[in-house]
Coordinates of C-alpha atoms in Angstrom, one line a residue:
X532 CA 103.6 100.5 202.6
X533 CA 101.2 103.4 203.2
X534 CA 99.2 104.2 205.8
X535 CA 95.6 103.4 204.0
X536 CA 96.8 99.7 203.7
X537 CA 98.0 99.8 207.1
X538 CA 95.0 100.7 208.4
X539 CA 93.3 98.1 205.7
X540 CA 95.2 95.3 207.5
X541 CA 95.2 96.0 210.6
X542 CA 91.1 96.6 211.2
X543 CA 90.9 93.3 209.2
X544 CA 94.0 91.2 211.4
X545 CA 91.9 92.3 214.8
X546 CA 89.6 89.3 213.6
X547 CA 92.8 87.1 213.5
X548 CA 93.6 87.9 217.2
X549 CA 89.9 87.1 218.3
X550 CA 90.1 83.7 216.5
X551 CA 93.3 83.1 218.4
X552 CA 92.3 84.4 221.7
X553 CA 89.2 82.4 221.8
X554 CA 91.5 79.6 220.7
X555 CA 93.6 79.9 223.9
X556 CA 91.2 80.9 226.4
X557 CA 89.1 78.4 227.3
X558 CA 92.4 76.2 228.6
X559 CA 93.6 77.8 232.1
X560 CA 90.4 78.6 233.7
X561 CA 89.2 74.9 233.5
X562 CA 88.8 74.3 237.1
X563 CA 87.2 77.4 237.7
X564 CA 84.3 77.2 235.0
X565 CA 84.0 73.4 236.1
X566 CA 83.4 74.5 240.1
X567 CA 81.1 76.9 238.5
X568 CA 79.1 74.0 236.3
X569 CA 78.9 72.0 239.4
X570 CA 77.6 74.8 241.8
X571 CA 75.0 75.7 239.5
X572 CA 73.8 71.8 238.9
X573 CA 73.7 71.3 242.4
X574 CA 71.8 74.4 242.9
X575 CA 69.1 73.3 239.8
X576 CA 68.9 69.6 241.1
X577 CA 70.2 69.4 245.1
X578 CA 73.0 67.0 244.0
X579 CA 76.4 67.6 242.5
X580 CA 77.2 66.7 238.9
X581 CA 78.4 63.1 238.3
X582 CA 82.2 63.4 237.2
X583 CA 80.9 61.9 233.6
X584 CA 78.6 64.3 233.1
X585 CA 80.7 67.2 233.9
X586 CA 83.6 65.6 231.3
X587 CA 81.1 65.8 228.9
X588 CA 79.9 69.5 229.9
X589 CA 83.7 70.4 229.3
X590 CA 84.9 68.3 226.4
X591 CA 81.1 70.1 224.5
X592 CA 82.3 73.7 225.9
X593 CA 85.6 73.1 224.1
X594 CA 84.9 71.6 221.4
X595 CA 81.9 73.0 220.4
X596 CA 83.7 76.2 218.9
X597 CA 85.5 74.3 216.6
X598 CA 81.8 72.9 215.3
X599 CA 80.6 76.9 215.3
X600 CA 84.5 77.1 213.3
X601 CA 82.9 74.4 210.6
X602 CA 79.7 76.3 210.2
X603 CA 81.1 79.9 210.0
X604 CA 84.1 78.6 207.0
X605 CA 81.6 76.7 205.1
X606 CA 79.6 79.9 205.1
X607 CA 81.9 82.6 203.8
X608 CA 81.2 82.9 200.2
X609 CA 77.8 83.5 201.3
X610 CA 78.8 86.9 202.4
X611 CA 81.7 87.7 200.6
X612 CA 80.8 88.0 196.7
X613 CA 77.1 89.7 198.5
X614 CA 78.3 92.0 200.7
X615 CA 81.8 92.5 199.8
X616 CA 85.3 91.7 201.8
X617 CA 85.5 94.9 204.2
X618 CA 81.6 95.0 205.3
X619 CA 81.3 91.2 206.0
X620 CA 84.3 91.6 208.6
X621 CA 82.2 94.5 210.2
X622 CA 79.1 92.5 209.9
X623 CA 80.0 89.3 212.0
X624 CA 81.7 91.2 214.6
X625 CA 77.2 91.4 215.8
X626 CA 78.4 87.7 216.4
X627 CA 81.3 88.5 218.8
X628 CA 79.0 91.1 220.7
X629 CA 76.3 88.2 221.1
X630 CA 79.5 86.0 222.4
X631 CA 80.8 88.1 225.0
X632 CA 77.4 88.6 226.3
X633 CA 76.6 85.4 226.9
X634 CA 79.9 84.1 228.4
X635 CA 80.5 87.6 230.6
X636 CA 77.2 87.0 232.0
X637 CA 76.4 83.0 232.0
X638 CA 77.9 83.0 235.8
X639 CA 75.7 86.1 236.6
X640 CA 72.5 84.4 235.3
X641 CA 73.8 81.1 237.1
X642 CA 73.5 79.3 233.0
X643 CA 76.1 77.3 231.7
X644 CA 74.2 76.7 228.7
X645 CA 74.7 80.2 227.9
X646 CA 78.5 79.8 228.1
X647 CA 78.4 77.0 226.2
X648 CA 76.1 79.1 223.5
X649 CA 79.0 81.8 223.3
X650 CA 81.6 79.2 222.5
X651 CA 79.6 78.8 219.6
X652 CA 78.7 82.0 218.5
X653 CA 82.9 82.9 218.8
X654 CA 83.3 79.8 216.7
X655 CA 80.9 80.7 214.3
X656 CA 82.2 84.2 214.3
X657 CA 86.2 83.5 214.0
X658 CA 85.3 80.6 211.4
X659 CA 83.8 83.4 208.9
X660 CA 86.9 85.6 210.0
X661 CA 89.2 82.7 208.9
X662 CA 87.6 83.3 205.1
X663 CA 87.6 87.2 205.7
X664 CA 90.5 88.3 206.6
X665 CA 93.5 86.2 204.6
X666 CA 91.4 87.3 201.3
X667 CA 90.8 90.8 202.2
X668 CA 94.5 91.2 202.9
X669 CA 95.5 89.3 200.2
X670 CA 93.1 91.3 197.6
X671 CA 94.4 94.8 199.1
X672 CA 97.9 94.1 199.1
X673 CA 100.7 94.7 196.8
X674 CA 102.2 91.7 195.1
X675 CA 105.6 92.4 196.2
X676 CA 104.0 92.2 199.9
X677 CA 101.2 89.7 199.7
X678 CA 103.1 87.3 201.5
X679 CA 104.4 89.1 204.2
X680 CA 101.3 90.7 204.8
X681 CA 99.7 87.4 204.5
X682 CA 101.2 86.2 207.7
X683 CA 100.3 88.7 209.9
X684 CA 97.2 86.9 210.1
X685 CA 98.8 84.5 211.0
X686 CA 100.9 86.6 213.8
X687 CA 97.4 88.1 215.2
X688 CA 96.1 84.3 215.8
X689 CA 99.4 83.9 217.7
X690 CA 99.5 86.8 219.6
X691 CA 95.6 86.0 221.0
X692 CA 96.5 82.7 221.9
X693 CA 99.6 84.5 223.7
X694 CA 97.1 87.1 225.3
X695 CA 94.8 84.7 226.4
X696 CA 97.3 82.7 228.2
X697 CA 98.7 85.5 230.2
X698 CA 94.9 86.3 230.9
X699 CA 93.9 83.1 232.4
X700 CA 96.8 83.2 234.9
X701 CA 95.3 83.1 238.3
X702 CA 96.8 86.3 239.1
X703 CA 95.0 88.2 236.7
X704 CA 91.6 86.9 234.8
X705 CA 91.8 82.7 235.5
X706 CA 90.5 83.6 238.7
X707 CA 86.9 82.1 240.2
X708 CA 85.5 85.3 240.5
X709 CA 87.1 87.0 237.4
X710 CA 86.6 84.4 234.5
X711 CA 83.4 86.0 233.0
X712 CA 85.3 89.1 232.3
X713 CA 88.0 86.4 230.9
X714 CA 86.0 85.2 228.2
X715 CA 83.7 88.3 227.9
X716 CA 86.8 90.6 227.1
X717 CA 86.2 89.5 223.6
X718 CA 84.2 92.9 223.2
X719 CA 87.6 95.1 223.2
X720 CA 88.6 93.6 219.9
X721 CA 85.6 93.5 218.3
X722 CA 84.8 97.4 219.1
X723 CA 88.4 98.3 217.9
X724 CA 87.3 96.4 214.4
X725 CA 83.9 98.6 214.3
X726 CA 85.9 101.6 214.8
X727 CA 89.5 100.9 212.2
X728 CA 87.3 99.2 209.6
X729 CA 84.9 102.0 208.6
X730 CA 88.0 104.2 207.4
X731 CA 89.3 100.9 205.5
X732 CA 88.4 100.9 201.8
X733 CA 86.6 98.1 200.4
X734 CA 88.9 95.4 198.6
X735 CA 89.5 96.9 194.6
X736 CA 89.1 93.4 193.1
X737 CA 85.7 93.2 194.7
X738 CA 84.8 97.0 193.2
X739 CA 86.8 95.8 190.0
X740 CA 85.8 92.3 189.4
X741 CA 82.4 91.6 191.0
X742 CA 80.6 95.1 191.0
X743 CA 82.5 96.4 188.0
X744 CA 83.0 100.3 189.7
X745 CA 86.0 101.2 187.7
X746 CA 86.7 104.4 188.8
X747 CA 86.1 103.4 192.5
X748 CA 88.7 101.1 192.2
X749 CA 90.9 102.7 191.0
X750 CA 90.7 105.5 193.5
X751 CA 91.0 102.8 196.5
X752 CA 94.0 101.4 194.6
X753 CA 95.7 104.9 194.9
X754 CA 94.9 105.3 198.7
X755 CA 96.2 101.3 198.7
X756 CA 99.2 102.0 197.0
X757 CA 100.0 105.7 197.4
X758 CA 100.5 106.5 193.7
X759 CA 98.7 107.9 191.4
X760 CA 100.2 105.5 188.9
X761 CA 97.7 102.2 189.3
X762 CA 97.6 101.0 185.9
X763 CA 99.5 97.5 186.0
X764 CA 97.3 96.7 188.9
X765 CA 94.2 97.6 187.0
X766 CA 95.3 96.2 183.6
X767 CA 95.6 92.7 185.7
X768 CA 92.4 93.0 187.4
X769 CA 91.1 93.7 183.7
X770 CA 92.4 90.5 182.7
X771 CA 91.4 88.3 185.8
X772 CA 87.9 90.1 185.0
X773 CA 87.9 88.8 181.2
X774 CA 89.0 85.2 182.2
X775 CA 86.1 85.0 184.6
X776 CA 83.6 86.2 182.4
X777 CA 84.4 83.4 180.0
X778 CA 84.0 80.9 182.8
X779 CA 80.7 80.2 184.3
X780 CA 80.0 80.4 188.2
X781 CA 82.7 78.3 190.2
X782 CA 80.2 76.4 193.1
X783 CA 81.9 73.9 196.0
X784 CA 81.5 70.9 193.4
X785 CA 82.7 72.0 190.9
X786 CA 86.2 72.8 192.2
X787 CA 86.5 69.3 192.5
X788 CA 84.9 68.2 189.1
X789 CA 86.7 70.6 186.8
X790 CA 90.2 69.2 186.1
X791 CA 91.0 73.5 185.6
X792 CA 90.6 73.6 189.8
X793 CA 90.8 69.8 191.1
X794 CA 94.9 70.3 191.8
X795 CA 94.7 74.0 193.2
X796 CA 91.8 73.0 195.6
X797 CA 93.6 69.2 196.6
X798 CA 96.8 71.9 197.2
X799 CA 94.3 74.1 199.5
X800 CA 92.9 71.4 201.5
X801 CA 96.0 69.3 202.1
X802 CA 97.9 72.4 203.3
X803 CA 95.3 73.0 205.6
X804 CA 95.5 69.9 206.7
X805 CA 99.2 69.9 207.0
X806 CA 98.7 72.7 209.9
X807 CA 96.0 71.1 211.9
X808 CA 97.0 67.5 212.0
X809 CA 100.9 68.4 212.0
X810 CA 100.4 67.9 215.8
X811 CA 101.0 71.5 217.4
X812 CA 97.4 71.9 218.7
X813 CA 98.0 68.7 220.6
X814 CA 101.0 70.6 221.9
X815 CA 98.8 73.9 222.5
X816 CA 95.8 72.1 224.2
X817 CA 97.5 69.8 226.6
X818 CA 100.7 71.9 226.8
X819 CA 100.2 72.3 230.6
X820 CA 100.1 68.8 231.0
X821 CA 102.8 67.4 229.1
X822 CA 105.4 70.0 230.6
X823 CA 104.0 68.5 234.2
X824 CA 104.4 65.2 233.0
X825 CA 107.7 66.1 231.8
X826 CA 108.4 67.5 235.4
X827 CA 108.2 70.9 234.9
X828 CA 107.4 72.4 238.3
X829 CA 105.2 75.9 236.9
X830 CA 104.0 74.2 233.8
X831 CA 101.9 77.2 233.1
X832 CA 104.9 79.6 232.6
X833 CA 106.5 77.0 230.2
X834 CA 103.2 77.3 228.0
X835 CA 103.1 81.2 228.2
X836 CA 106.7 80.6 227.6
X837 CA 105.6 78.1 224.6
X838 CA 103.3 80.9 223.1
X839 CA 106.2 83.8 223.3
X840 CA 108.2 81.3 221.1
X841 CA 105.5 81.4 219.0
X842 CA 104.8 84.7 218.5
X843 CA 108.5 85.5 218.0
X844 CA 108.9 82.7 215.1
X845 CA 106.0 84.1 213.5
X846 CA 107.7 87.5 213.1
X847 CA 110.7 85.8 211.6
X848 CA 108.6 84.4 209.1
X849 CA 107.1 87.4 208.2
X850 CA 110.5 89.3 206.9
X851 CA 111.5 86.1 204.9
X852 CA 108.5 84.5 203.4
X853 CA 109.2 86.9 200.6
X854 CA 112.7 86.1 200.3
X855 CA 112.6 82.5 200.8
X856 CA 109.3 81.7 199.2
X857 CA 105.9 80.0 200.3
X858 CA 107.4 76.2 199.1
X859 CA 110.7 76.4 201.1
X860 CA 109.8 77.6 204.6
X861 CA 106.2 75.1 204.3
X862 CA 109.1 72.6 203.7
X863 CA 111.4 73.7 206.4
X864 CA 108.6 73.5 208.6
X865 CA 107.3 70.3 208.2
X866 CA 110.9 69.2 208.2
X867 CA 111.6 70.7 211.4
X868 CA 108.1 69.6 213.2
X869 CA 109.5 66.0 212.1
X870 CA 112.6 66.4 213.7
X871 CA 111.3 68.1 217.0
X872 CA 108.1 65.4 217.8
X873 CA 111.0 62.5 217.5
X874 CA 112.7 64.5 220.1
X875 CA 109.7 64.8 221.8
X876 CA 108.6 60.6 222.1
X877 CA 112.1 60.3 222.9
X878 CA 112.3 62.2 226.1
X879 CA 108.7 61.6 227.2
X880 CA 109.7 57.6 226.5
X881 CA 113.1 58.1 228.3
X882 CA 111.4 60.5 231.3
X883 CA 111.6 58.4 234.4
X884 CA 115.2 57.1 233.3
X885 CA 116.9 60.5 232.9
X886 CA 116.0 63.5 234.7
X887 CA 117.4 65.9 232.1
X888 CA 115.2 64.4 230.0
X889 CA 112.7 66.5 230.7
X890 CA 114.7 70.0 229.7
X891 CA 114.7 68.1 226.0
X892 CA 111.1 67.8 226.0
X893 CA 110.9 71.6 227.1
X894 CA 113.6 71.9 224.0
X895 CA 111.7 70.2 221.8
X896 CA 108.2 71.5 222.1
X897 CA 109.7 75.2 222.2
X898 CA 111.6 73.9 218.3
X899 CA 108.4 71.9 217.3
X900 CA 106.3 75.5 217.7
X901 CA 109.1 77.6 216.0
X902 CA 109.3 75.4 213.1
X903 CA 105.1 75.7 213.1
X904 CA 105.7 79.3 212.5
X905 CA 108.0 79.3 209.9
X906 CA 106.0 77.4 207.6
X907 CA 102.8 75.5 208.6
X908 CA 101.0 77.6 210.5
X909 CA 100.9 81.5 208.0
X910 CA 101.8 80.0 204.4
X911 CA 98.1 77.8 204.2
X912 CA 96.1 80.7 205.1
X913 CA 97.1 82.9 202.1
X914 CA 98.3 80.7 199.2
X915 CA 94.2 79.7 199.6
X916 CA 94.0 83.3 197.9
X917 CA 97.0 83.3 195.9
X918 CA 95.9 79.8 193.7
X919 CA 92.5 81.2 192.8
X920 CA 91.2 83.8 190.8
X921 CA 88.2 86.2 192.0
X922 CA 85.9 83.7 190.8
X923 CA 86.6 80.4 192.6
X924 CA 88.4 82.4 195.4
X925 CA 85.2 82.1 197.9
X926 CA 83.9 78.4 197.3
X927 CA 88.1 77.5 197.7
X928 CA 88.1 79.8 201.0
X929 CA 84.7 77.7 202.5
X930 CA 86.1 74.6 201.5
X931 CA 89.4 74.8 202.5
X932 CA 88.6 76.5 206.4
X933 CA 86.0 73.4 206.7
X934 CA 88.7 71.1 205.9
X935 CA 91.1 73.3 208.6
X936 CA 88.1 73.1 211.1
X937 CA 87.3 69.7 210.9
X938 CA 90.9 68.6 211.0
X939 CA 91.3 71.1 214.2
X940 CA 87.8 69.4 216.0
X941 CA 89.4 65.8 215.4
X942 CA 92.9 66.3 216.8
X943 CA 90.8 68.8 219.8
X944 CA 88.4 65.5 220.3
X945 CA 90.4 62.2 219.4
X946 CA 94.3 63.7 221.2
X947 CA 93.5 62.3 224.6
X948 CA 92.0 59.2 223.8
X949 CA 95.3 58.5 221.3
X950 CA 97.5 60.0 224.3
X951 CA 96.4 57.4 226.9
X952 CA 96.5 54.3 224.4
X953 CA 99.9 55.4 222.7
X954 CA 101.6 56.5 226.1
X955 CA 105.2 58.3 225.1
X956 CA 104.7 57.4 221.7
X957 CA 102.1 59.3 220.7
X958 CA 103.8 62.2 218.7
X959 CA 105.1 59.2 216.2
X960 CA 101.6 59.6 214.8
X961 CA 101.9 63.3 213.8
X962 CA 105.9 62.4 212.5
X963 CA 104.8 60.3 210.4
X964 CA 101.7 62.6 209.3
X965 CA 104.5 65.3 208.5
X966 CA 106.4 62.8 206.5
X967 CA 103.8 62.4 204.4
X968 CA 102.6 66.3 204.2
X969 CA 106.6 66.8 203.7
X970 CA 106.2 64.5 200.3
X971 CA 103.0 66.2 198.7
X972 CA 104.3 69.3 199.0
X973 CA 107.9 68.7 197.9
X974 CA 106.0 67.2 194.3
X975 CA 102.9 69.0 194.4
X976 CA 103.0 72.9 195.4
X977 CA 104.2 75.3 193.4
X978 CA 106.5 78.4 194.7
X979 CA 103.5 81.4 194.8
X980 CA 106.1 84.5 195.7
X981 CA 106.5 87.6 193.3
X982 CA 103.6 86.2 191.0
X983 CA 100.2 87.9 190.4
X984 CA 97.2 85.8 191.1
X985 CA 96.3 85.4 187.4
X986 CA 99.8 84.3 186.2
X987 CA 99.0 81.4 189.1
X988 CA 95.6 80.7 188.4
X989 CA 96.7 80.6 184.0
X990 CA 99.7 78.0 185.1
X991 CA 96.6 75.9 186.5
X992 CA 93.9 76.7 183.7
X993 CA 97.0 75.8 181.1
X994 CA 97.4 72.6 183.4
X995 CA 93.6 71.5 183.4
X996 CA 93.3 71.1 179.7
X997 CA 94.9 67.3 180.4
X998 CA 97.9 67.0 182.0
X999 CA 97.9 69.1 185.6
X1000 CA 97.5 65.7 187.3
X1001 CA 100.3 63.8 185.7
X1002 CA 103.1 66.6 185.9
X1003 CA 106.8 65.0 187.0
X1004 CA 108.6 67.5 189.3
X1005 CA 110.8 68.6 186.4
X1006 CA 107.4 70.0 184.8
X1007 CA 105.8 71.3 187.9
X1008 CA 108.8 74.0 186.7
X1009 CA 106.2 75.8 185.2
X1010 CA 104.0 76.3 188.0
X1011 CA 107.2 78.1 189.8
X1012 CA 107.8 75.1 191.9
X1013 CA 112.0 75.7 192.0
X1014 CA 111.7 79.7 191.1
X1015 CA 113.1 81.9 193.0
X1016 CA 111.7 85.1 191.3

């Protein structure tokens, strides 16, 4: 680990942390930003907003940065393969600037349409960086590390969402005159990337592969690796190079018409899925409100609370995800998210029974988040980049953070309207959801750890030819599914 990839990662993970403070943010201040919608209405039109109209004001400010999330994944190989890795991250950080302009000064200029407008921009911005940063990290980093480097993406989301809770306390930014500089703080990270990510090299595999700059390369891969001894990285690059070359270009479609990408891209997209509709941004978005329903008397310090969890789980999974492997802890995870949400329907069904009910539910929802971050919520962001070469790599990263989007708009949108028709028993849903996830990946994902990304993508290429779609367990062997190497 040397202080060149350091730097690498961590200019690139300050993205992560944006995406999951913007993620987080917009929750505590709620009734602030709505006295503020309805002050400024009244003082447009004389008359105070209808309380439907103002539901709909809030439900578009939320939700609308997962629709600027869709946009911004769907557009990432448009910058990637043009631009490269390292200067795309720098470029769309002119998004987060525009962002935290408009929101820090929407009260200022009495507009919530510009606040509204920044919750786009910050979607459209942190649904590029979802693209960005897991390949750039991936394509820097050593094999041996990939996957342990991999998740601090995941940790930066985690830690945003943390800071933004402890932000939007009343006490400190969640205040009604202080919530502009809440949601306009956003400029902090994104300076700190402008400054770290000049001195960051550019990814090798981009020099290598797309520009073909050998010798520059090879020079970032000694910086990277802190030996002057880069020759089995290079020589698999080479190959990864050759094998594209005899392919033609990999677009969105055809990732799902060639039979050489059609698993690896299913594999991507239900994995995302697996994160999003697993049920913990349910838990994150209406945390406050299930721990009062559930009787907690300072719901808000039970979510921070929540989020500590979170962040602490995450690190775990950082020092094991290369001794366990990718397939295990995914497994574990969607095991222990099962386990948890029964617990969970059980003590919100049993609630006005049993008092101590409500310390299970606390239980519960603290295990349903640590088993998140064990598996679910780092391992789908970088196997993306592990089960495709250079070439597909981009189209797979667009389609898969649109399928991680859209799933993520749909639980944000569709939660409360299930919540109020299933009562108690809403979290059955997402058990039986995991079930399900649980299955596909037991028979269909193969273990990633310790491989290169060509010996992956050539288990897939061999598969194509015919039979990738009809492998038994025992076969799926050969894609590493019960290694432990």
């Amino acid at each position: 680990m040397t202080a060149r990839l350091m730097l690498a990662v961590g200019g690139a993970v300050m993205g992560s942390l944006q995406f999951g403070y913007n993620t987080g943010v917009i929750n505590a201040p709620q009734e602030v930003i709505e006295s503020f919608y309805n002050l400024t209405w009244y003082d447009r039109y004389g008359e105070y907003i209808t309380p439907g109209t103002l539901t709909t004001l809030w439900s578009l400010s939320v939700s609308i940065f997962s629709i600027g999330g869709m946009i911004g994944a769907f557009s990432v190989g448009l910058f990637v393969n043009r631009f490269g890795r390292r200067n795309s991250m720098l470029m769309s950080n002119s998004l987060a600037f525009l962002a935290a302009a408009l929101m820090g000064f929407s009260k200022m200029a009495s507009s919530f349409e510009m606040l509204i407008l920044g919750r786009f921009t910050i979607g459209v911005y942190s649904g590029l960086t979802t693209g960005f940063v897991p390949m750039y990290v991936g394509e820097v980093s050593p094999t041996a590390l990939r996957g342990a480097l991999g998740t601090l993406h995941q940790l930066a989301v985690v830690v945003g969402i943390l800071i933004a809770q402890i932000f939007g306390m009343d006490l400190i930014m969640g205040s009604e005159s202080l919530w502009p500089l809440l949601l306009g703080f956003i400029f902090i990270p994104a300076l700190i990337q402008c400054i770290m990510l000049p001195f960051a090299p550019e990814s090798p595999r981009f020099l290598l592969i797309n520009r073909n700059e050998e010798n520059k390369a090879k020079s970032v891969l000694k910086k990277l690796r802190g030996t002057t001894d880069v020759s089995s990285d290079l020589q698999e690059m080479k190959e990864e190079s050759r094998q594209m070359m005899r392919e033609k270009k990999v677009t969105i479609l055809e990732l799902f018409r060639s039979p050489m990408y059609r698993q690896p891209i299913l594999i991507a997209v239900v994995l995302q899925l697996s994160q999003q509709l697993s049920g913990i941004n349910a838990v994150f978005y209406y945390s406050t409100k299930i721990f009062s329903k559930a009787g907690v008397k300072q719901p808000v310090y039970a979510t921070i609370g929540a989020g500590v969890v979170n962040t602490a789980f995450t690190v775990v999974s950082l020092f094991v995800v290369e001794r366990a492997g990718r397939r295990t802890l995914h497994l574990i995870g969607l095991a222990g998210m099962a386990g948890c949400a029964v617990l969970m329907t059980i003590a919100l069904a049993l609630l006005d029974q049993l008092d101590w009910m409500s310390y299970l539910s606390i239980i519960a929802i603290f295990g349903f988040v640590a088993f998140f971050e064990i598996g679910p919520g780092p391992i789908p962001w970088f196997i993306v980049a592990e089960l495709f070469s250079q070439g597909p790599r981009p189209s797979a990263f667009a389609v898969a953070g649109l399928a991680n989007w859209t799933s993520n708009f749909i639980v944000g949108m569709g939660f409360q309207y299930i919540e109020e028709l299933c009562k108690a028993y809403v979290f059955i849903i997402f058990v039986v959801l995991l079930i399900l996830f649980f299955i596909f990946t037991y028979f269909k994902v193969p273990e990633t750890k310790g491989r290169t990304f060509d010996e992956i993508a050539s288990e897939f290429r061999q598969g194509g030819a015919g039979q990738a779609d009809n492998k038994t367990p025992d076969e799926f062997h050969s894609l590493g599914a019960d290694s432990q190497v």
